Coordinates of C-alpha atoms (C1' of nucleotides) in Angstrom, one line a residue:
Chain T
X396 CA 1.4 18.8 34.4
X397 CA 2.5 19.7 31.1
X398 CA -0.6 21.2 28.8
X399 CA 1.9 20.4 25.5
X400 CA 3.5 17.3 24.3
X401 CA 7.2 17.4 22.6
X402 CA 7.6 15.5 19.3
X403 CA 9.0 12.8 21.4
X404 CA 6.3 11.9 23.0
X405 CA 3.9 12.1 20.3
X406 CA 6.0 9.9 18.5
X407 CA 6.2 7.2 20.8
X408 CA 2.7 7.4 21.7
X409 CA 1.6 7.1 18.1
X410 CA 4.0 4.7 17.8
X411 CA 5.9 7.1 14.7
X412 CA 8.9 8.4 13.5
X413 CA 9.6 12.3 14.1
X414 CA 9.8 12.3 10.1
X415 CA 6.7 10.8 9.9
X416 CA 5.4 13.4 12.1
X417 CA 6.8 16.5 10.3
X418 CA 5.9 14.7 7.4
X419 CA 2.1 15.0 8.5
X420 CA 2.4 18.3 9.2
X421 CA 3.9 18.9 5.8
X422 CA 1.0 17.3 3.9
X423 CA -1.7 19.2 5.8
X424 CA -2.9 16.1 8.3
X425 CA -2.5 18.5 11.2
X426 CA -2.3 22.0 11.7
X427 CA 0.5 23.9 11.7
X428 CA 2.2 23.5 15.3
X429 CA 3.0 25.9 18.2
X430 CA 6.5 26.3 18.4
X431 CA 8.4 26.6 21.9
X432 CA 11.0 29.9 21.5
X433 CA 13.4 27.5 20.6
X434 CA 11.4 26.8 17.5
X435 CA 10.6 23.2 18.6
X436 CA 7.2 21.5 18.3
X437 CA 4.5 22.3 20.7
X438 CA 1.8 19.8 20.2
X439 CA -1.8 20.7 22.5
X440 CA -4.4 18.5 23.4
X441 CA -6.0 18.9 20.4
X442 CA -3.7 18.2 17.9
X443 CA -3.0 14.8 19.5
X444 CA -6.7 14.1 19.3
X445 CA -6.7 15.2 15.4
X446 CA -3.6 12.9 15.6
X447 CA -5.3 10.0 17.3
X448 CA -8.0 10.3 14.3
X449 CA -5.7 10.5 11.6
X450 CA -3.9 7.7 13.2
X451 CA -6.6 5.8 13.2
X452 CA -8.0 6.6 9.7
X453 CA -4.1 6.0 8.0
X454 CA -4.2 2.9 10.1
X455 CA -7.6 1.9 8.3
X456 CA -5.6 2.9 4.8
X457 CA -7.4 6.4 4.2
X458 CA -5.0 7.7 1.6
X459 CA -2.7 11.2 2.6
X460 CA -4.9 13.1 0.3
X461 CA -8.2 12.5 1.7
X462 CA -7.0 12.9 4.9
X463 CA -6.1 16.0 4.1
X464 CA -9.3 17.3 3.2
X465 CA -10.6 15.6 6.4
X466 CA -7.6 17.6 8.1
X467 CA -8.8 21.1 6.2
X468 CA -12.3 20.4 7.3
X469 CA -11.4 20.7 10.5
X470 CA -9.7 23.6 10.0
X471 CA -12.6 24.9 8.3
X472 CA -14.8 25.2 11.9
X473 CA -17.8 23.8 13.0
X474 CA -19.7 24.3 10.1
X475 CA -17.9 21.7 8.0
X476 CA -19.5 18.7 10.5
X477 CA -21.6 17.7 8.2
X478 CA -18.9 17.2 5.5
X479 CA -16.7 15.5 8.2
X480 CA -19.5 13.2 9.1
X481 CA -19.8 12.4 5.2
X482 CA -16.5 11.7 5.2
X483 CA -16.3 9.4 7.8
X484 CA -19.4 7.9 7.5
X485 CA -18.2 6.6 3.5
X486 CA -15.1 5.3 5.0
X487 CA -17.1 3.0 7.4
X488 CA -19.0 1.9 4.9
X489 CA -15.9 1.6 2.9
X490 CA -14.1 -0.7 5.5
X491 CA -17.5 -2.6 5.7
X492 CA -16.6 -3.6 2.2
X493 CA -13.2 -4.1 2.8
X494 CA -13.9 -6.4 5.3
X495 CA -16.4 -8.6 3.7
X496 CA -13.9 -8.9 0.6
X497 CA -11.5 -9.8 3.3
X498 CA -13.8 -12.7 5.2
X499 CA -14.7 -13.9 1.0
X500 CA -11.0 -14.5 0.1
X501 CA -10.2 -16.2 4.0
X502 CA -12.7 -18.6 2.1
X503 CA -10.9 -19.0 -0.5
X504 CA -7.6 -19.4 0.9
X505 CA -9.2 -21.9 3.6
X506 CA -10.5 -24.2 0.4
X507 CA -7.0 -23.9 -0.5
X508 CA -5.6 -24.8 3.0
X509 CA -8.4 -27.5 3.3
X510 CA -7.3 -28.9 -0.3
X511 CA -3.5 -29.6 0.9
X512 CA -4.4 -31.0 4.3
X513 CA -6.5 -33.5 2.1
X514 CA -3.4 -34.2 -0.1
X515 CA -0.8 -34.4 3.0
X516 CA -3.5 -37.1 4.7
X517 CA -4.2 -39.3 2.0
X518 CA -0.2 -39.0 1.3
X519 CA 1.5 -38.1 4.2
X520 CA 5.2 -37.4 4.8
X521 CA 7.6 -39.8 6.5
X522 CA 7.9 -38.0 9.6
X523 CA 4.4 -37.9 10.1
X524 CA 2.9 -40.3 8.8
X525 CA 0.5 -42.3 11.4
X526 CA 2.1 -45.6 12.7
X527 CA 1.8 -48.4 10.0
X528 CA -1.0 -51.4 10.2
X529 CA 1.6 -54.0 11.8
X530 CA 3.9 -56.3 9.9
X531 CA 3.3 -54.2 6.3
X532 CA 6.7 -53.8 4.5
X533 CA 8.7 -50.6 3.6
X534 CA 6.0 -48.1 2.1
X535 CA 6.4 -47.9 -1.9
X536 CA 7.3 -44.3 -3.7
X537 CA 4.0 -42.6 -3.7
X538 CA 4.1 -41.2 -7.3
X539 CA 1.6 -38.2 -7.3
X540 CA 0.3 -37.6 -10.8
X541 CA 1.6 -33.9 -11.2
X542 CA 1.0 -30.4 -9.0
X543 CA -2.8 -30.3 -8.6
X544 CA -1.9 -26.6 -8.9
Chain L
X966 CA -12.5 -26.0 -26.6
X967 CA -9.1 -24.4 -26.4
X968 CA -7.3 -25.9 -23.9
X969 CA -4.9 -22.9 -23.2
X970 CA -5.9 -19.2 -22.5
X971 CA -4.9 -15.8 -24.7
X972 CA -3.3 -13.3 -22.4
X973 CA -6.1 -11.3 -22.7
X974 CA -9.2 -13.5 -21.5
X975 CA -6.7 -13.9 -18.4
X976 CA -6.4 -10.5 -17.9
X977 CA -10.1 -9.4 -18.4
X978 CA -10.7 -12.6 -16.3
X979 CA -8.5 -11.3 -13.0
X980 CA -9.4 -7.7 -13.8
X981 CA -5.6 -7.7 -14.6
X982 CA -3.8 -5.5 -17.4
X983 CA -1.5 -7.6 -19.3
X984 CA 1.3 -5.4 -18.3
X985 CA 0.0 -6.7 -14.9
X986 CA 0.1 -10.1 -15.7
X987 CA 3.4 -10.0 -17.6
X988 CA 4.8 -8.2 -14.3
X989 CA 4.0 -10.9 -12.3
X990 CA 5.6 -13.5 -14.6
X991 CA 8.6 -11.7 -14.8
X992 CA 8.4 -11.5 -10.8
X993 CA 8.4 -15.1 -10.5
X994 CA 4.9 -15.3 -9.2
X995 CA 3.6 -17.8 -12.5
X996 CA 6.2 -19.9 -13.8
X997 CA 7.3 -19.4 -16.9
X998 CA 3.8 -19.0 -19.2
X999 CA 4.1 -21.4 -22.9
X1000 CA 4.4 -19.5 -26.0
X1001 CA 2.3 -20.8 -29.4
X1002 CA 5.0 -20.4 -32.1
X1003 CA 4.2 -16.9 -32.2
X1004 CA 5.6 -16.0 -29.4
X1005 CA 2.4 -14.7 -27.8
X1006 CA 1.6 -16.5 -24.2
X1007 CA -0.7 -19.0 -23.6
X1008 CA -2.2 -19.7 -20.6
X1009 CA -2.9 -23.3 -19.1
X1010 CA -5.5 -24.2 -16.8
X1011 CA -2.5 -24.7 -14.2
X1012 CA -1.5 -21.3 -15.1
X1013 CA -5.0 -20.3 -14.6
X1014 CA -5.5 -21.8 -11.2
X1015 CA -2.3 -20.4 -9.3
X1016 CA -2.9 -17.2 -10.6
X1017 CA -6.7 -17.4 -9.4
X1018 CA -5.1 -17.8 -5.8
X1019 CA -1.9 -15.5 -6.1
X1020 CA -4.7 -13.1 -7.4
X1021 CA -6.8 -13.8 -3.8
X1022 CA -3.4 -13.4 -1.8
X1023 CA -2.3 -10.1 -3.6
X1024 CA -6.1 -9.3 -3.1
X1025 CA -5.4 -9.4 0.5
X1026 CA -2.3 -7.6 0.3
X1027 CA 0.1 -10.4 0.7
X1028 CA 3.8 -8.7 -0.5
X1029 CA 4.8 -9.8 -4.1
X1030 CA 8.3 -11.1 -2.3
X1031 CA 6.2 -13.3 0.0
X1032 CA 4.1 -14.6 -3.0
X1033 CA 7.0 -15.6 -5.1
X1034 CA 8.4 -17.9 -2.1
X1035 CA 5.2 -19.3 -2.3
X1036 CA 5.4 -19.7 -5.9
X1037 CA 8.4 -21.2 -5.8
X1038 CA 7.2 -24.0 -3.5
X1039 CA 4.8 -24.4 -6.4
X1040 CA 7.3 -25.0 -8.6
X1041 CA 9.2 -27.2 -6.4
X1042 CA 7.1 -30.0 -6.4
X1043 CA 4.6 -32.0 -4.1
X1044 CA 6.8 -32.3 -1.4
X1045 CA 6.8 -28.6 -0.6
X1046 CA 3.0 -29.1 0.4
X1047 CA 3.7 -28.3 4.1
X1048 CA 5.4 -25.2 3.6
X1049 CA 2.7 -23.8 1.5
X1050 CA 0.6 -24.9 4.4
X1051 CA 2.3 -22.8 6.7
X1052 CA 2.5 -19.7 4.6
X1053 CA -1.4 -20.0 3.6
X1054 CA -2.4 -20.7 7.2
X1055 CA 0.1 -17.3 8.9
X1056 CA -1.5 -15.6 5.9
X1057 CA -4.9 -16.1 7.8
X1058 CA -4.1 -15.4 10.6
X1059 CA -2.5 -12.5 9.8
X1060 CA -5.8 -11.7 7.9
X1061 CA -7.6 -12.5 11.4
X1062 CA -5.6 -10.1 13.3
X1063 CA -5.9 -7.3 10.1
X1064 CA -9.6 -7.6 10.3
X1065 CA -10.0 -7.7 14.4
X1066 CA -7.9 -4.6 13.7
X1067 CA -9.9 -2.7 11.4
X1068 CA -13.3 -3.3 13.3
X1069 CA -11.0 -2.1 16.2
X1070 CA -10.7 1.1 14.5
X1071 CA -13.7 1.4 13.5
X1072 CA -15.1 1.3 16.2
X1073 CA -13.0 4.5 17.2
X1074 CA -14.1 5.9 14.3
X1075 CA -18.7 5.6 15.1
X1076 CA -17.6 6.8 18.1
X1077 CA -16.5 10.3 16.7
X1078 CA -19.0 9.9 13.8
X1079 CA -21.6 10.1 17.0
X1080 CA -20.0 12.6 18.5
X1081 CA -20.5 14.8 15.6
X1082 CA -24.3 13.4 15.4
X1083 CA -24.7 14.5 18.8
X1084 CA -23.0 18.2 18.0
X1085 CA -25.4 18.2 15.0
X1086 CA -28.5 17.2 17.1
X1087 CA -27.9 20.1 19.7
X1088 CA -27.0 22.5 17.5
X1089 CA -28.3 21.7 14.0
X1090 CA -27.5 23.3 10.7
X1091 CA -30.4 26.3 9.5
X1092 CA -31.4 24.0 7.1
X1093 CA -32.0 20.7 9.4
X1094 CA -33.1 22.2 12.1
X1095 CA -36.3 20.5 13.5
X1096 CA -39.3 22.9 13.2
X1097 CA -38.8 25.2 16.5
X1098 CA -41.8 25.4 19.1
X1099 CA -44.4 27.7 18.2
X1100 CA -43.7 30.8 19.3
X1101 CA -40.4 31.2 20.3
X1102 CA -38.6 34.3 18.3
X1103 CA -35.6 33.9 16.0
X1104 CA -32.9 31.4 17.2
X1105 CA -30.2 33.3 18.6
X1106 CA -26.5 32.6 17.2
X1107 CA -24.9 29.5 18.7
X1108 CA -21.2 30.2 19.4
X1109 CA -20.0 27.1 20.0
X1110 CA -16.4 26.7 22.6
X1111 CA -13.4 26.2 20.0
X1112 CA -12.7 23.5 17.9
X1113 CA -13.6 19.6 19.8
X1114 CA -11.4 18.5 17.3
Chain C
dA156 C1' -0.5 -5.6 -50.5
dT157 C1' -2.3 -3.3 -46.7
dG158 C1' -4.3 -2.6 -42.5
dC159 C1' -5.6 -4.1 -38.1
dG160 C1' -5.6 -5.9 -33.6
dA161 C1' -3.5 -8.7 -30.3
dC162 C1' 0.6 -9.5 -28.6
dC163 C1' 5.9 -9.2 -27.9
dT164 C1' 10.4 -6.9 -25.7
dG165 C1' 13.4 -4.1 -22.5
dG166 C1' 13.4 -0.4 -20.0
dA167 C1' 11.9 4.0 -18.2
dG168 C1' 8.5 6.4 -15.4
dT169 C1' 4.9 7.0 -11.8
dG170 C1' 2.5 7.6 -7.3
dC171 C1' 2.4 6.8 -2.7
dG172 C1' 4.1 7.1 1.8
dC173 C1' 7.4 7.5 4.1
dT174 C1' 12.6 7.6 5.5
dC175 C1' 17.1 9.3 5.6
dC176 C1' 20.5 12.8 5.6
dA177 C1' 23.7 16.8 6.3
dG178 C1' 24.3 20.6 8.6
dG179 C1' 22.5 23.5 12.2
dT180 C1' 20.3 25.4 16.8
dC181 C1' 19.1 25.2 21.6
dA182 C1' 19.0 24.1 26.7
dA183 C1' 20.8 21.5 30.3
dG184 C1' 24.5 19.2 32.8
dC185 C1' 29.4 18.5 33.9
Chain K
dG1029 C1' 33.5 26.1 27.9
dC1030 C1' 32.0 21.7 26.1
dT1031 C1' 29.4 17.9 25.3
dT1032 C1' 25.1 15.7 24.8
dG1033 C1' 20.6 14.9 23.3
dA1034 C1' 16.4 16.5 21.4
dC1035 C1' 15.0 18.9 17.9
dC1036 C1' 15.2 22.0 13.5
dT1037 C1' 15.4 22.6 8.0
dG1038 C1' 15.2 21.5 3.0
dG1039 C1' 15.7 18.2 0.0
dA1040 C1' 17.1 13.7 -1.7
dG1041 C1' 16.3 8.8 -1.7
dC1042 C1' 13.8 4.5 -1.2
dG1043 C1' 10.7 0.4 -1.7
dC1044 C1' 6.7 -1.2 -3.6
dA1045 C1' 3.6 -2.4 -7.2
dC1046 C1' 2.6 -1.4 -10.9
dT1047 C1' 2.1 1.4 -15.5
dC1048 C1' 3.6 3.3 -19.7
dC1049 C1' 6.1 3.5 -23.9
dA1050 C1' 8.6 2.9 -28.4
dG1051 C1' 9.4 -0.1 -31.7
dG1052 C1' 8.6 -4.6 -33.5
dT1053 C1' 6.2 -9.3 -34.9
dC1054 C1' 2.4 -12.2 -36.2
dG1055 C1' -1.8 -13.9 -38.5
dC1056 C1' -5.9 -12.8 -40.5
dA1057 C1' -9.4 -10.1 -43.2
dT1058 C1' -10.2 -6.9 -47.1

DNA sequence: ATGCGACCTGGAGTGCGCTCCAGGTCAAGC
DNA sequence: GCTTGACCTGGAGCGCACTCCAGGTCGCAT
């Protein structure tokens, strides 16, 4: 019943690196750790909650610096809530946007897909081509008039 | 009626600098661009058209190693129309799974953003607060228990 | 003839986010 | 006492995707 959580574990619950860890520590994303006599890592309950935030805002591509601010925010106390909620109230609507530009080029890139399963079916390759009408010869070279892109 | 495109209605077409677009040429992700005798580039509708969807891939963060194999299958001819099949196709679903992910996370993030609504709403800021009920004195100070994260 | 703007080249530089490393400490187990 | 494994430090290095730069050419307008 451990109330603190080596770097180990954090790591592996994170899914990160130690480095990556220290790393975060370095650039602000966390406070500055309790230290065990030996000088090794202490995390508490509420740094791997900061953690599972920052985690999840990295994970969602918030760049180090703004994180950081997030990170000092916190620091800050209770009266920066309204800040924090700004914060992560833009990066919603942020990822909204990101995933609506997302969904626009699938569409694209479906088109794309659709295009070339038109060309393949209209021209298919030996090995999959559908069995022949019965009693046609040898099929003739299918000269396709250059890459339509 | 030009038939061809100057380097710069490309690039202010894609939102590209031409160091951008000369990058990718280089990277092997346009074949080789035609010159006029000038030596400046000039862009064919071809050109045009693969770079409208390496621009849609990059867009959607496909690696610029990935998109130069696909480029190459461009260049290689009609019969590579299956493998740029499979790429485009494991590029949406990867796309799938990056967008299940984000609304994933962003899920975990309304759930803090309320959590910090609901910290506000008990405990609002002086100059939020909802008008207080007629006669009650001046709000004591709220000390609030530590940090919850 | 001069200036201008668009473009050319090769190569160096940048910013980001890690990632790796050498050399060291500490606690536990054999 | 010695090894092992987890961790420590400061600092260098890396991969990616550009981005910038110096010095040059070309064609056109004044």
């Amino acid at each position: 019943m451990s109330d603190y959580f080596t770097p180990g574990q954090v790591a592996e619950r994170f899914g990160l690196t130690l480095d990556t860890l220290r790393y975060y520590e370095k650039a602000g994303l966390l406070r500055e750790v309790e230290r065990a006599p030996s000088g090794h890592r202490r995390y508490r309950t509420d740094d791997v909650e900061l953690l599972h935030l920052v985690r999840c805002l990295r994970d969602t591509d918030m760049p180090i610096a703004r994180l950081r601010d997030f990170a000092e925010l916190v620091r800050d106390g209770d009266h920066t809530i309204p800040d924090r909620l700004e914060v992560l109230q833009s990066h919603q609507h942020h990822l909204n946007a990101r995933i609506a530009e997302l969904r626009e080029r699938q569409d694209t890139i479906q088109h794309k897909i659709d295009h070339y399963l038109g060309v393949l079916a209209e021209n298919p390759a030996p090995d999959e081509r559908p069995l022949p009408p019965p009693g046609s010869g040898p099929a003739p070279e299918t000269a396709s008039a250059g890459e339509g892109s």
